[in-house]
Coordinates of C-alpha atoms in Angstrom, one line a residue:
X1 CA 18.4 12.0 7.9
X2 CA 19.5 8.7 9.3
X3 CA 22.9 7.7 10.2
X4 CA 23.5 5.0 8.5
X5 CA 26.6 3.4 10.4
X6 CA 25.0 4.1 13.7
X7 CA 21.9 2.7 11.9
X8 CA 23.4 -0.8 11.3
X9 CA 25.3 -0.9 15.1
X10 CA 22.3 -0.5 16.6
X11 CA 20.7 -3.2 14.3
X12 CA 23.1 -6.0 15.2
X13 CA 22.7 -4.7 19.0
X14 CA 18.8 -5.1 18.9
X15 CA 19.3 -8.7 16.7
X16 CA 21.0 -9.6 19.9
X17 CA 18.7 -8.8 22.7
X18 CA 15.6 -9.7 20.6
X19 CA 16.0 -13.4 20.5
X20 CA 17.8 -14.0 23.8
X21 CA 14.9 -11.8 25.2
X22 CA 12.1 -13.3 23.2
X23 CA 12.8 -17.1 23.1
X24 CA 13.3 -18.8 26.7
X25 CA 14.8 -21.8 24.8
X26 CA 17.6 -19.8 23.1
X27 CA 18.2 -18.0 26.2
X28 CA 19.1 -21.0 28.5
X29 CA 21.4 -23.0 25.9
X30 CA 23.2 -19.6 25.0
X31 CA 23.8 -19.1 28.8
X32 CA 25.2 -22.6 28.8
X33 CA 27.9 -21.5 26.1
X34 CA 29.3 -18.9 27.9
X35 CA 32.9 -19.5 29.0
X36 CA 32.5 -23.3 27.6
X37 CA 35.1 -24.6 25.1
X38 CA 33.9 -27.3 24.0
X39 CA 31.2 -25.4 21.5
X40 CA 32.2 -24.2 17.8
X41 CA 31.0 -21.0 16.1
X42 CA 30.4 -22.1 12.7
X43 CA 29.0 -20.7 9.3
X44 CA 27.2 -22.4 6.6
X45 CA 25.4 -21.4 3.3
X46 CA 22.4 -23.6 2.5
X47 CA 20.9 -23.9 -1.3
X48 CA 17.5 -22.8 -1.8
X49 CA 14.8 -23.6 -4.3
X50 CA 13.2 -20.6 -5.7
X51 CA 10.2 -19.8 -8.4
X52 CA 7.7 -16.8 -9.1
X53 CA 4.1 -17.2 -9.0
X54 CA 2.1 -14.7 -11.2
X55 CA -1.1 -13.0 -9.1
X56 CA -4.4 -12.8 -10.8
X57 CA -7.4 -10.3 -9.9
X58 CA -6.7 -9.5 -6.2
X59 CA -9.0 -8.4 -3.4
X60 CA -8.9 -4.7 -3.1
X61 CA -11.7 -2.7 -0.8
X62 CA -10.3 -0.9 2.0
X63 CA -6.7 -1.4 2.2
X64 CA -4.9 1.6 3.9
X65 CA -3.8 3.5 0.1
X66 CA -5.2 3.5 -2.9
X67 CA -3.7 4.3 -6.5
X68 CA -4.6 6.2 -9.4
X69 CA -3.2 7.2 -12.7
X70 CA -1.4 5.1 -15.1
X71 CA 2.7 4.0 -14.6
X72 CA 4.6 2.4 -17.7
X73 CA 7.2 0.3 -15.9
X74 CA 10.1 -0.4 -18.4
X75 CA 10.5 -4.2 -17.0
X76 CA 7.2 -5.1 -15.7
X77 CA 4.5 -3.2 -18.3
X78 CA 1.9 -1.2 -18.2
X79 CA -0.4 -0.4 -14.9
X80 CA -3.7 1.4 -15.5
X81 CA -5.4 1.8 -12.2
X82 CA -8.9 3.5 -11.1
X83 CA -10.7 4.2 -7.8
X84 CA -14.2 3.7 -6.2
X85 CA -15.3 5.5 -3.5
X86 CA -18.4 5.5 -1.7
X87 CA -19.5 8.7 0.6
X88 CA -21.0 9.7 4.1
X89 CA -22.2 12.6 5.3
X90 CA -20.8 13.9 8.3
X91 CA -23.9 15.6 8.9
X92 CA -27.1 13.2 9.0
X93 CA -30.4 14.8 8.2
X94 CA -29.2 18.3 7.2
X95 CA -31.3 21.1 6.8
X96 CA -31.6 23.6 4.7
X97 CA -33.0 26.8 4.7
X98 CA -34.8 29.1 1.6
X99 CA -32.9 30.4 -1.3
X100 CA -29.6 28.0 -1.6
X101 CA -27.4 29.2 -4.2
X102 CA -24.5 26.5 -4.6
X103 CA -21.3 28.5 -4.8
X104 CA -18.7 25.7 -5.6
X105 CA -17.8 22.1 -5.1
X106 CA -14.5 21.1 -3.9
X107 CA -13.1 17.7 -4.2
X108 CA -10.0 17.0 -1.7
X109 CA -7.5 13.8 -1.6
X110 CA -4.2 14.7 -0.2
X111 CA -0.9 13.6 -1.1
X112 CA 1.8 12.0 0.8
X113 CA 4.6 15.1 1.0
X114 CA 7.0 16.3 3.2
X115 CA 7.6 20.1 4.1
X116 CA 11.1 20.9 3.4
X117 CA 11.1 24.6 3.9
X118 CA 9.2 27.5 4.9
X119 CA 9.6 30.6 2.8
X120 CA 9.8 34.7 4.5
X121 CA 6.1 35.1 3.6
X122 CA 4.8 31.6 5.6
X123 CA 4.8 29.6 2.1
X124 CA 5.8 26.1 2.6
X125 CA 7.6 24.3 0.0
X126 CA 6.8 20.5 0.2
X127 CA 8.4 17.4 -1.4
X128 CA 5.6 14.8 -3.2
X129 CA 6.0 11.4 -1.9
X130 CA 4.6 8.3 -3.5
X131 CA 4.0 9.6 -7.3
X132 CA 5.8 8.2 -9.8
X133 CA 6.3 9.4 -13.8
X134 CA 5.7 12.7 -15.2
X135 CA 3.0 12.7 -17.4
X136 CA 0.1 14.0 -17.6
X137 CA -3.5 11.7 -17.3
X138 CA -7.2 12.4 -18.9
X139 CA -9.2 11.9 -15.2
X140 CA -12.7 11.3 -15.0
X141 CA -14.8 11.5 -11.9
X142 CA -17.8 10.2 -12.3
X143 CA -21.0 9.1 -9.8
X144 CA -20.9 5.2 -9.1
X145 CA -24.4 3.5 -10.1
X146 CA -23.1 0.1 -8.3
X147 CA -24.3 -0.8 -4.9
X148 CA -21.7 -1.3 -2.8
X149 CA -22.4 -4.1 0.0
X150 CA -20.6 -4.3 3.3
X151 CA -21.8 -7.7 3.7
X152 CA -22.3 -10.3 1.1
X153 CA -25.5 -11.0 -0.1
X154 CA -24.3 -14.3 -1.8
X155 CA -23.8 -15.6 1.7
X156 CA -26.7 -14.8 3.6
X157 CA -25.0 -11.1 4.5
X158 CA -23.2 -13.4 7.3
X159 CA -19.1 -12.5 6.0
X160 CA -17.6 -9.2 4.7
X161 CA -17.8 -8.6 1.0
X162 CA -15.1 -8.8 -1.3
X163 CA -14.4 -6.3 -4.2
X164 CA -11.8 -7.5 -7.0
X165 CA -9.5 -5.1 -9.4
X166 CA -10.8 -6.6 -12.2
X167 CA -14.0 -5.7 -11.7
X168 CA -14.2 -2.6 -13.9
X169 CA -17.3 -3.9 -16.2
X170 CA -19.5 -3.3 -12.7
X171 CA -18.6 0.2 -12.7
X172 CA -18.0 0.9 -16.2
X173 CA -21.8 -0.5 -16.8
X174 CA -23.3 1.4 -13.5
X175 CA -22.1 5.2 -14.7
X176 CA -24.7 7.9 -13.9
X177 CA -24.0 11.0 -16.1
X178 CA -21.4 12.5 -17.3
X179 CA -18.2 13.6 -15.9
X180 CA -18.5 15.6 -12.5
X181 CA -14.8 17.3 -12.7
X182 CA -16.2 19.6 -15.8
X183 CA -14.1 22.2 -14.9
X184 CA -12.7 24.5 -18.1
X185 CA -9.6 23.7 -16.7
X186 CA -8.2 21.2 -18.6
X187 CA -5.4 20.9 -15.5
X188 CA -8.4 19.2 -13.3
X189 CA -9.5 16.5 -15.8
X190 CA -7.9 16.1 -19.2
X191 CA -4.5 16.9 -18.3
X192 CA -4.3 16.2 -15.0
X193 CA -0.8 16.3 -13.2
X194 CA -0.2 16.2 -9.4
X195 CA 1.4 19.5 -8.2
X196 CA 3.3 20.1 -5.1
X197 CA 2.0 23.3 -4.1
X198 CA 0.9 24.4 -1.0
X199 CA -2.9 25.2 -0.9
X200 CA -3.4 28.7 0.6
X201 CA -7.1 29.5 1.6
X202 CA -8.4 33.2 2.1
X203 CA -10.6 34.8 4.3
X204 CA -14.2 36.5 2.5
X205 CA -15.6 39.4 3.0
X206 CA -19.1 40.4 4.8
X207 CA -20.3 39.6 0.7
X208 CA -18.3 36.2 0.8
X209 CA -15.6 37.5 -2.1
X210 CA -12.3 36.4 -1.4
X211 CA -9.9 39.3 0.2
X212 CA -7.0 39.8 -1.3
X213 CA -4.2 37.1 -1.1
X214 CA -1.9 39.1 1.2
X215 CA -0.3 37.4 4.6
X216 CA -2.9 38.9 6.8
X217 CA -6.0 37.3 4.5
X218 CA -4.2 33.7 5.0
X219 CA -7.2 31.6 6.8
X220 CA -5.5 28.2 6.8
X221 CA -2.6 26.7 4.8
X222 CA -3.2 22.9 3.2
X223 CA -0.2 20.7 2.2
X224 CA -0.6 19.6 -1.6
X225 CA -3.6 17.8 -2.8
X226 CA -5.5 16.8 -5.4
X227 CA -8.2 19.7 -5.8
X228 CA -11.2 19.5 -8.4
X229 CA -13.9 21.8 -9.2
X230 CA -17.0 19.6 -9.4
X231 CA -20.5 20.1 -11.4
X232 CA -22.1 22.9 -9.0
X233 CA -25.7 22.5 -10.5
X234 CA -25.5 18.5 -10.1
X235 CA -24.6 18.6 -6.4
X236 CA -27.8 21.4 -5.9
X237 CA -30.0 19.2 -8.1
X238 CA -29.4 16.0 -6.6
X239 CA -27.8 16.5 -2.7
X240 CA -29.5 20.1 -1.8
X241 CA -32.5 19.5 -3.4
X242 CA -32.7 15.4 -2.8
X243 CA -35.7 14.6 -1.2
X244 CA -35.2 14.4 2.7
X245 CA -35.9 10.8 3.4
X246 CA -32.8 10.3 1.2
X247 CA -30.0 12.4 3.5
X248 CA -32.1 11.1 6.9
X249 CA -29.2 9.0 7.9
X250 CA -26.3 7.2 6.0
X251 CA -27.7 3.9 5.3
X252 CA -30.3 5.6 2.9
X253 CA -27.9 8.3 1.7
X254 CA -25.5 5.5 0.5
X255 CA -28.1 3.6 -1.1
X256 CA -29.2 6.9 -2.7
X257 CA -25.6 8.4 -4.0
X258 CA -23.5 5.1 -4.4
X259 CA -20.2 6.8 -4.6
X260 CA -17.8 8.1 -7.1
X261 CA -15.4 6.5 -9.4
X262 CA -12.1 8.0 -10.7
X263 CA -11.8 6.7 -14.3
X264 CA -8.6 7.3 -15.6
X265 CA -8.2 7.0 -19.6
X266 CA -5.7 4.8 -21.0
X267 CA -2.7 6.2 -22.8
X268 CA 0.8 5.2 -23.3
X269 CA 2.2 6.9 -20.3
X270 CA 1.3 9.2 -17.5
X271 CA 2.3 9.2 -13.7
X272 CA 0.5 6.8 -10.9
X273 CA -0.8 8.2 -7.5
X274 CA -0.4 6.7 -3.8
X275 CA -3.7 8.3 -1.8
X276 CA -4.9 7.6 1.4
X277 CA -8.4 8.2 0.0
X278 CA -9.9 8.1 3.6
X279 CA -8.6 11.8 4.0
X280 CA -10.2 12.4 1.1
X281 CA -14.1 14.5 0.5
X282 CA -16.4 16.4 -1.3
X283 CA -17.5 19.9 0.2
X284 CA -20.2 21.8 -0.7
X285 CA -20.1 25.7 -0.8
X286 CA -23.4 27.4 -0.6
X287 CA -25.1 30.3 0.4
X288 CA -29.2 30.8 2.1
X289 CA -31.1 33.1 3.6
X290 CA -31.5 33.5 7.3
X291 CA -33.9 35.0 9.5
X292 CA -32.7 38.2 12.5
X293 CA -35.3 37.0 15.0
X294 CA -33.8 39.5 17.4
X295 CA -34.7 42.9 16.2
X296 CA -36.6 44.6 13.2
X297 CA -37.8 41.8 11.1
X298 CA -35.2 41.3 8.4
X299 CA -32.8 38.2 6.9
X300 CA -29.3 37.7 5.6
X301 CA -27.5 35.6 3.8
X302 CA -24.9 32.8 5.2
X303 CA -22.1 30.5 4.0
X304 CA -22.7 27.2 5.1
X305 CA -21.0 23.9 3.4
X306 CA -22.1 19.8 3.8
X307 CA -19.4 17.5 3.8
X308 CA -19.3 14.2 2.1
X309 CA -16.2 12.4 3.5
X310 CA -14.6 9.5 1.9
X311 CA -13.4 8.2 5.7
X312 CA -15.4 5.2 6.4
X313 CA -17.1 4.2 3.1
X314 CA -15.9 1.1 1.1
X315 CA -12.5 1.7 -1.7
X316 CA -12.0 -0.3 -4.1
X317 CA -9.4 -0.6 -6.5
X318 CA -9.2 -1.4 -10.0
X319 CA -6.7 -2.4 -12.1
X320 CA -5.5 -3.1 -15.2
X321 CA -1.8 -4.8 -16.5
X322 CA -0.7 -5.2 -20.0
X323 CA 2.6 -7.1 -18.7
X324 CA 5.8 -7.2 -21.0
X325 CA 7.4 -10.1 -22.5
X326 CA 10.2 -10.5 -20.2
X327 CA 7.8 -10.8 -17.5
X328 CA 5.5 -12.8 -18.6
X329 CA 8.2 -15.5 -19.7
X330 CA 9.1 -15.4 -16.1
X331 CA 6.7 -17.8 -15.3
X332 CA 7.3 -20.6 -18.2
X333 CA 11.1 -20.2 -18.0
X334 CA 12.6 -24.1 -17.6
X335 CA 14.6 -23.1 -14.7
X336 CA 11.0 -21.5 -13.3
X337 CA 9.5 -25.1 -14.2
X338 CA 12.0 -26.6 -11.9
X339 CA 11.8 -24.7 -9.0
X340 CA 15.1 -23.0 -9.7
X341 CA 14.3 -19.7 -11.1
X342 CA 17.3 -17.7 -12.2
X343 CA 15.3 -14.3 -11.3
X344 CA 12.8 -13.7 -9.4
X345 CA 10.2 -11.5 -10.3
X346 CA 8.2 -9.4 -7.3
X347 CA 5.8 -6.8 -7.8
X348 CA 2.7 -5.3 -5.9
X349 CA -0.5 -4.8 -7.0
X350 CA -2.1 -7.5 -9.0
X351 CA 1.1 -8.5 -9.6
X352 CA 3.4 -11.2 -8.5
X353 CA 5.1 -12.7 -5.4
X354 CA 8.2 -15.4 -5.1
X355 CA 8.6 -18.7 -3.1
X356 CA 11.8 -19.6 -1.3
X357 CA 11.7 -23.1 0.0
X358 CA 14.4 -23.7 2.8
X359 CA 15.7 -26.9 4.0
X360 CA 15.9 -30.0 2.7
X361 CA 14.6 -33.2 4.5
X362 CA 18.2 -34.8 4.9
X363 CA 20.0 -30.7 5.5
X364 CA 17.3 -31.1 8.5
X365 CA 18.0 -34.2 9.9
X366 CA 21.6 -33.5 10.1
X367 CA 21.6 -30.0 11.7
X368 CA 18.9 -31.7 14.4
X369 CA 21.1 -34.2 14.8
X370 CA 24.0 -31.6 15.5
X371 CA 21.9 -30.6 18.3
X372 CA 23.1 -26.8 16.9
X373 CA 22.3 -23.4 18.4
X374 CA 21.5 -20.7 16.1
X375 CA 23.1 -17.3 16.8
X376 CA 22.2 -15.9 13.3
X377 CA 20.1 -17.2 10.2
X378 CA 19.2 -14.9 7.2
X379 CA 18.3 -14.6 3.8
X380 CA 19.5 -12.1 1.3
X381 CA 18.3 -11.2 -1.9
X382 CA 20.5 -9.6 -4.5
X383 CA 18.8 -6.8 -7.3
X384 CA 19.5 -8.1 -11.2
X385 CA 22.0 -5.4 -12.1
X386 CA 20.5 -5.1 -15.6
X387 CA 18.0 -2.8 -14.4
X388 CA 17.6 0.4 -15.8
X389 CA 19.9 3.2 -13.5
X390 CA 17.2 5.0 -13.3
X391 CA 14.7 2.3 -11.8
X392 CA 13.0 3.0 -8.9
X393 CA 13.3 0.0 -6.6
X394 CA 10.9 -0.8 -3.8
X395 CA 11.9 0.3 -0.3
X396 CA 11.3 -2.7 0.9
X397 CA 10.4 -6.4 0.8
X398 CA 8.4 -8.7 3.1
X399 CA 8.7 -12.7 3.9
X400 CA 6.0 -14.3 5.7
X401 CA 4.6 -18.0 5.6
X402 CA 3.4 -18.8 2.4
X403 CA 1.3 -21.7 3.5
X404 CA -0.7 -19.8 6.1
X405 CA -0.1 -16.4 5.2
X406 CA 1.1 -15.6 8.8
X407 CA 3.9 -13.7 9.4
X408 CA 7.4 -14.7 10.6
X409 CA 8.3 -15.0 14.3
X410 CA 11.5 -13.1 13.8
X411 CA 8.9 -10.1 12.5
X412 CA 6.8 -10.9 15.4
X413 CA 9.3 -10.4 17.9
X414 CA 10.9 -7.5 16.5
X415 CA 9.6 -4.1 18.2
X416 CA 11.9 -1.4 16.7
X417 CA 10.4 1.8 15.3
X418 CA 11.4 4.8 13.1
X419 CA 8.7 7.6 14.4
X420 CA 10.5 9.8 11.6
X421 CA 9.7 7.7 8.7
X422 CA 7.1 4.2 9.8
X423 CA 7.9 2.4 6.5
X424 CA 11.4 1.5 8.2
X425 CA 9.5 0.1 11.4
X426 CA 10.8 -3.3 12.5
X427 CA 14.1 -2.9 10.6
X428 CA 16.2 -5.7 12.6
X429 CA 13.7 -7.9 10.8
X430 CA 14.8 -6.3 7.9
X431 CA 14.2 -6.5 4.3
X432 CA 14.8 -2.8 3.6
X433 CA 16.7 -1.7 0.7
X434 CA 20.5 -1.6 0.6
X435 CA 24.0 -0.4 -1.0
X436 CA 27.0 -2.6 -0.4
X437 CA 30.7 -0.9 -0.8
X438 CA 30.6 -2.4 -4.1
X439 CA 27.3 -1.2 -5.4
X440 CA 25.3 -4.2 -5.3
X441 CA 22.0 -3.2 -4.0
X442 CA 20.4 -5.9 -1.4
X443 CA 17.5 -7.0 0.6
X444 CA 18.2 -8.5 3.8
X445 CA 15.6 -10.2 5.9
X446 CA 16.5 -12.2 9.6
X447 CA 14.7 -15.2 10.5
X448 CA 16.9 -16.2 12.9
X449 CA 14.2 -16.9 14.9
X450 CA 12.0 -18.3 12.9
X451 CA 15.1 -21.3 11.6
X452 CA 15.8 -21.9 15.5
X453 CA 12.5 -23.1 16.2
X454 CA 12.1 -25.2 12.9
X455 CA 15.3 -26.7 14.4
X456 CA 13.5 -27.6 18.4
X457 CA 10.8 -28.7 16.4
X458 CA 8.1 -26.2 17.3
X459 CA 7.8 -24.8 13.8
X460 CA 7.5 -26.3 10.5
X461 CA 9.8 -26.1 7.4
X462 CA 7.2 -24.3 5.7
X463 CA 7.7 -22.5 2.6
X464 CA 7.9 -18.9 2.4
X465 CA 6.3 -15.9 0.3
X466 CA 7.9 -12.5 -0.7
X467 CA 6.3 -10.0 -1.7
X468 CA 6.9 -5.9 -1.9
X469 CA 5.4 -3.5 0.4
X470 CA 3.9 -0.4 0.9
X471 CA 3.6 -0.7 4.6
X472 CA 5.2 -2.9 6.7
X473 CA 2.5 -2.7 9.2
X474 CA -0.1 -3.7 6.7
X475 CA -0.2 -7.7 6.7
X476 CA -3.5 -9.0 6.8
X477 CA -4.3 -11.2 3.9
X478 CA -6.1 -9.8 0.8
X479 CA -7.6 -13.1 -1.1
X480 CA -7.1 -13.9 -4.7
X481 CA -10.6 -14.0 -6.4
X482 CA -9.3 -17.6 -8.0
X483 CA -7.1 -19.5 -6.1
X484 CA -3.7 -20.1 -8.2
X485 CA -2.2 -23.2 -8.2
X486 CA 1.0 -23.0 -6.7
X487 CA 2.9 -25.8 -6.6
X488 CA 5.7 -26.7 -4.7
X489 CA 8.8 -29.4 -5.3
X490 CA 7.8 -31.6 -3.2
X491 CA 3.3 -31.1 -3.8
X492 CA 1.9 -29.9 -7.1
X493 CA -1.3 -30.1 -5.5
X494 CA -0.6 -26.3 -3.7
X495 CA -2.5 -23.5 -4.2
X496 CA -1.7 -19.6 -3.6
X497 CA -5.1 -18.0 -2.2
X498 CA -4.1 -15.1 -0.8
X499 CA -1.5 -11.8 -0.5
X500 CA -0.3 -9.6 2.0
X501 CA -2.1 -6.6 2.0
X502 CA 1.2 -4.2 2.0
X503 CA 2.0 -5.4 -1.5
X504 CA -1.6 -5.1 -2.3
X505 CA -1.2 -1.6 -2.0
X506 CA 2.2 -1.5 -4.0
X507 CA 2.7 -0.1 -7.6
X508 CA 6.8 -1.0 -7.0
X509 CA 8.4 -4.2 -8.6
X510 CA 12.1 -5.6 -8.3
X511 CA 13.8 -8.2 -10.2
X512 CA 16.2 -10.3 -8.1
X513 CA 19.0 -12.3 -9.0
X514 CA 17.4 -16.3 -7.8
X515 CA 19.9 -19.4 -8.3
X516 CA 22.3 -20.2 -11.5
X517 CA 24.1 -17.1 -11.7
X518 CA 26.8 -16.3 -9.7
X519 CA 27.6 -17.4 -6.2
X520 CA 28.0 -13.8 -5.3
X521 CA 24.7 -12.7 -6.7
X522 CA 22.1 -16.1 -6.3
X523 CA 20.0 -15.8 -2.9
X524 CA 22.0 -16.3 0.2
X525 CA 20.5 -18.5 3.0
X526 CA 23.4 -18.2 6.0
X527 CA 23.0 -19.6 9.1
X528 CA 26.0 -18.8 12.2
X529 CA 25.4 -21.2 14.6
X530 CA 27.3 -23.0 18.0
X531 CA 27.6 -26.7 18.4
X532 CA 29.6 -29.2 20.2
X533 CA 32.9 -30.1 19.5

């Protein structure tokens, strides 16, 4: 576990060495200071404007972690979200010999866990990360009949294609067959729940039966994942027994088998999935005959298996919000209309993101005029205590430039790490989740860097986007299928085209305290800075 006081010395330490280090400017006039009287260390707390833009359908193939299942959020509504998967083999051009006998077909996504303990007998006891709700979800997973383009035809196959999450009339049209998860376990499609056990696989005997499930069988043990029995008689009929032009190399094979789609049904509640679906495959179990060419004349059997791995292919997500009223009136609110929002409303997915606008033109001129060093500049959002005690709050947030979709220089400049836990990467940037002594919780996010340069003039006042994240590595832009219009107070002429991908990936929402409610609570833009006396 982290030490938290430690945690925050060390923060204010880095802060320090970061933008004397990283900005030649800063260094030189802060080197000037030293020892010199005539320079006063002052504090000031600016007003912001700040509004909530609602995100429509949202690009969604490949980002790092898909999500599946269904999550009834008690402030934000309902999320139903299904997955689309295309396959490779990781053998080209297999062969088969006489006699196949398909003895199962094992579909594997793992799940983000951590091992906590390791019991006498070698069982290890995990912890699921990344799953939210306790219900239990009607799973199809069916074959995809949609071809899936890595390039877009519309434009002469010369830029990457775009999939949307609201594009589940493709796939819903393009079905081929019935369910693959048949299993008579209702546990593996009609009432599936994510389990935190460890998978334990045993050895076979010479006949290929499993040996009994003692320590000295174990063969391998698996950390938790999702595990279906699929339709053993499809996969011979059309994989085994597919004509050989059609497995001869990957390009055909994903013309030929366009993928899978994991259909979830909709229903009042049920629990939502994180997966990294490019760990994720499909094995095939079977047995053949082989040949003893050494020897009398004679054959055997074997155990072979082909994999059909989900690590390269295109992912697409699909999603479907039935938002709640509270929400929804976020964005028609009069204090929303003027730029002045009272909350702000962020969450991932195809969700929603909130604009902070800084400085005013005539705060500018007079802090330019100062002729002002910045030691320390931040923002800090404050959670709307009415939240449910229970609510599970996003980790973390991310600011970036909402006119470009760049990020920050402060996040640019920051090179801290956790290697215990990566989602807490670049923490003197900040923006992680926080409890002050009197049980506010906070996100905090420096841009110390990022105001100092606005003030030399080698940056614009721009405005800024938060968003939540799932990764604070992940943010590459993910474009909106319809550009938004998202005006600003000084240009209704703005439009929002495209998100992070970190929140992209996010099922979490937050509701944040904005301006016009306390002075303790509104957002807090805080700049320390030196100037002359």
């Amino acid at each position: 576990m982290m030490n938290i006081p430690f945690f925050k010395k060390l923060t204010v330490v880095l802060a320090v060495v970061l933008f004397a280090s990283c900005d030649k400017d800063f260094n030189s006039v802060g080197s000037d200071i030293v020892g010199n009287e005539n320079f006063d260390l002052e504090h000031q707390t600016f007003a912001t404007k700040v509004y909530n833009q609602k995100i429509q359908a949202i690009q969604t193939n490949n980002t790092a972690i898909g999500q599946l299942g269904i999550l009834d959020n008690p402030v934000f509504g309902k999320t139903k979200a299904d997955f689309v998967a295309q396959l490779i083999l990781l053998d080209e051009a297999p062969e088969f010999k006489s006699n196949i006998v398909v003895d199962s077909v094992i579909l594997t996504v793992p799940y983000f866990s951590t091992k906590t303990e390791i019991k006498s007998n070698g069982l290890g006891i995990y912890e699921l990360d990344s799953i939210h709700g306790s219900g239990s979800i009607n799973l199809q997973v069916l074959r995809n009949g949609f071809t899936l383009n890595e390039f877009d035809p519309g434009n002469n196959f010369e830029t990457a294609q775009k999939y949307y999450s609201d594009q589940q009339a493709d796939f819903d049209n393009n079905i081929v067959g019935s369910a693959l998860n048949n299993s008579s376990l209702a546990a593996e499609n009609t009432a599936f729940l994510p389990s935190e056990k460890e998978y334990v696989k045993y050895k076979v005997d010479a006949s290929f039966n499993m040996m009994p499930k003692i320590a000295a069988n174990v063969e391998a043990r698996n950390s938790p994942r999702m595990r279906l029995h699929l339709d053993t008689n499809y996969f011979k009929t059309n994989i085994i027994d597919a004509p050989a032009d059609k497995l001869i190399n990957n390009n055909a094979f994903k013309s030929y088998f366009k993928g899978l789609y994991f259909k979830v049904t909709d229903a009042p509640a049920g629990s939502l999935m994180s997966l990294d679906f490019s760990k994720g495959d499909v094995t095939i179990y079977y047995k053949q005959d082989i040949t003893v060419t050494t020897g009398p004349p004679s054959s055997s059997r074997e155990m072979k298996n082909l994999v059909l791995s989900m690590a390269t292919g295109i992912k697409i997500n699909l999603l479907k919000d039935t938002d709640s009223p509270d929400y929804t009136a976020a964005f028609t609110a009069p204090n929303q209309q003027n730029f002045d929002a009272k909350k702000l409303f962020v969450k991932g997915g195809q969700g929603s993101n909130a604009f902070i606008e800084l400085f005013t033109p005539a705060q500018l001129t007079e802090l330019k005029a100062q002729n002002v060093l910045v030691n320390e500049a931040s923002l800090t959002f404050t959670v709307d205590s009415s939240l449910p005690n229970n609510y599970s709050h996003p980790l973390r947030l991310y600011l970036y430039d909402a006119e470009t979709g760049q990020f920050l220089y402060d996040y640019a400049a920051d090179p801290s790490t956790v290697t215990s836990n990566p989602k807490l990467n670049k923490y003197v940037y900040g923006g992680i989740l926080e409890k002050t002594a009197a049980g506010k919780r906070t996100y905090k996010i420096r841009i110390t860097g990022f105001v100092d340069r606005i003030l030399k003039g080698k940056t614009d006042n721009v405005r800024l986007g938060l968003v939540v994240t799932e990764s604070i590595g992940a943010i590459n832009s993910m474009s909106l299928k319809t550009p938004s219009a998202a005006p600003s107070s000084t240009d209704n002429t703005k439009t929002q085209k495209a998100i992070p991908a970190g929140s992209v990936m996010s099922h979490f929402g937050t509701v944040l305290y904005g301006n016009g409610n306390s002075a303790a609570d509104d957002v807090k833009f805080e700049i320390y800075y030196t100037k002359p006396n």
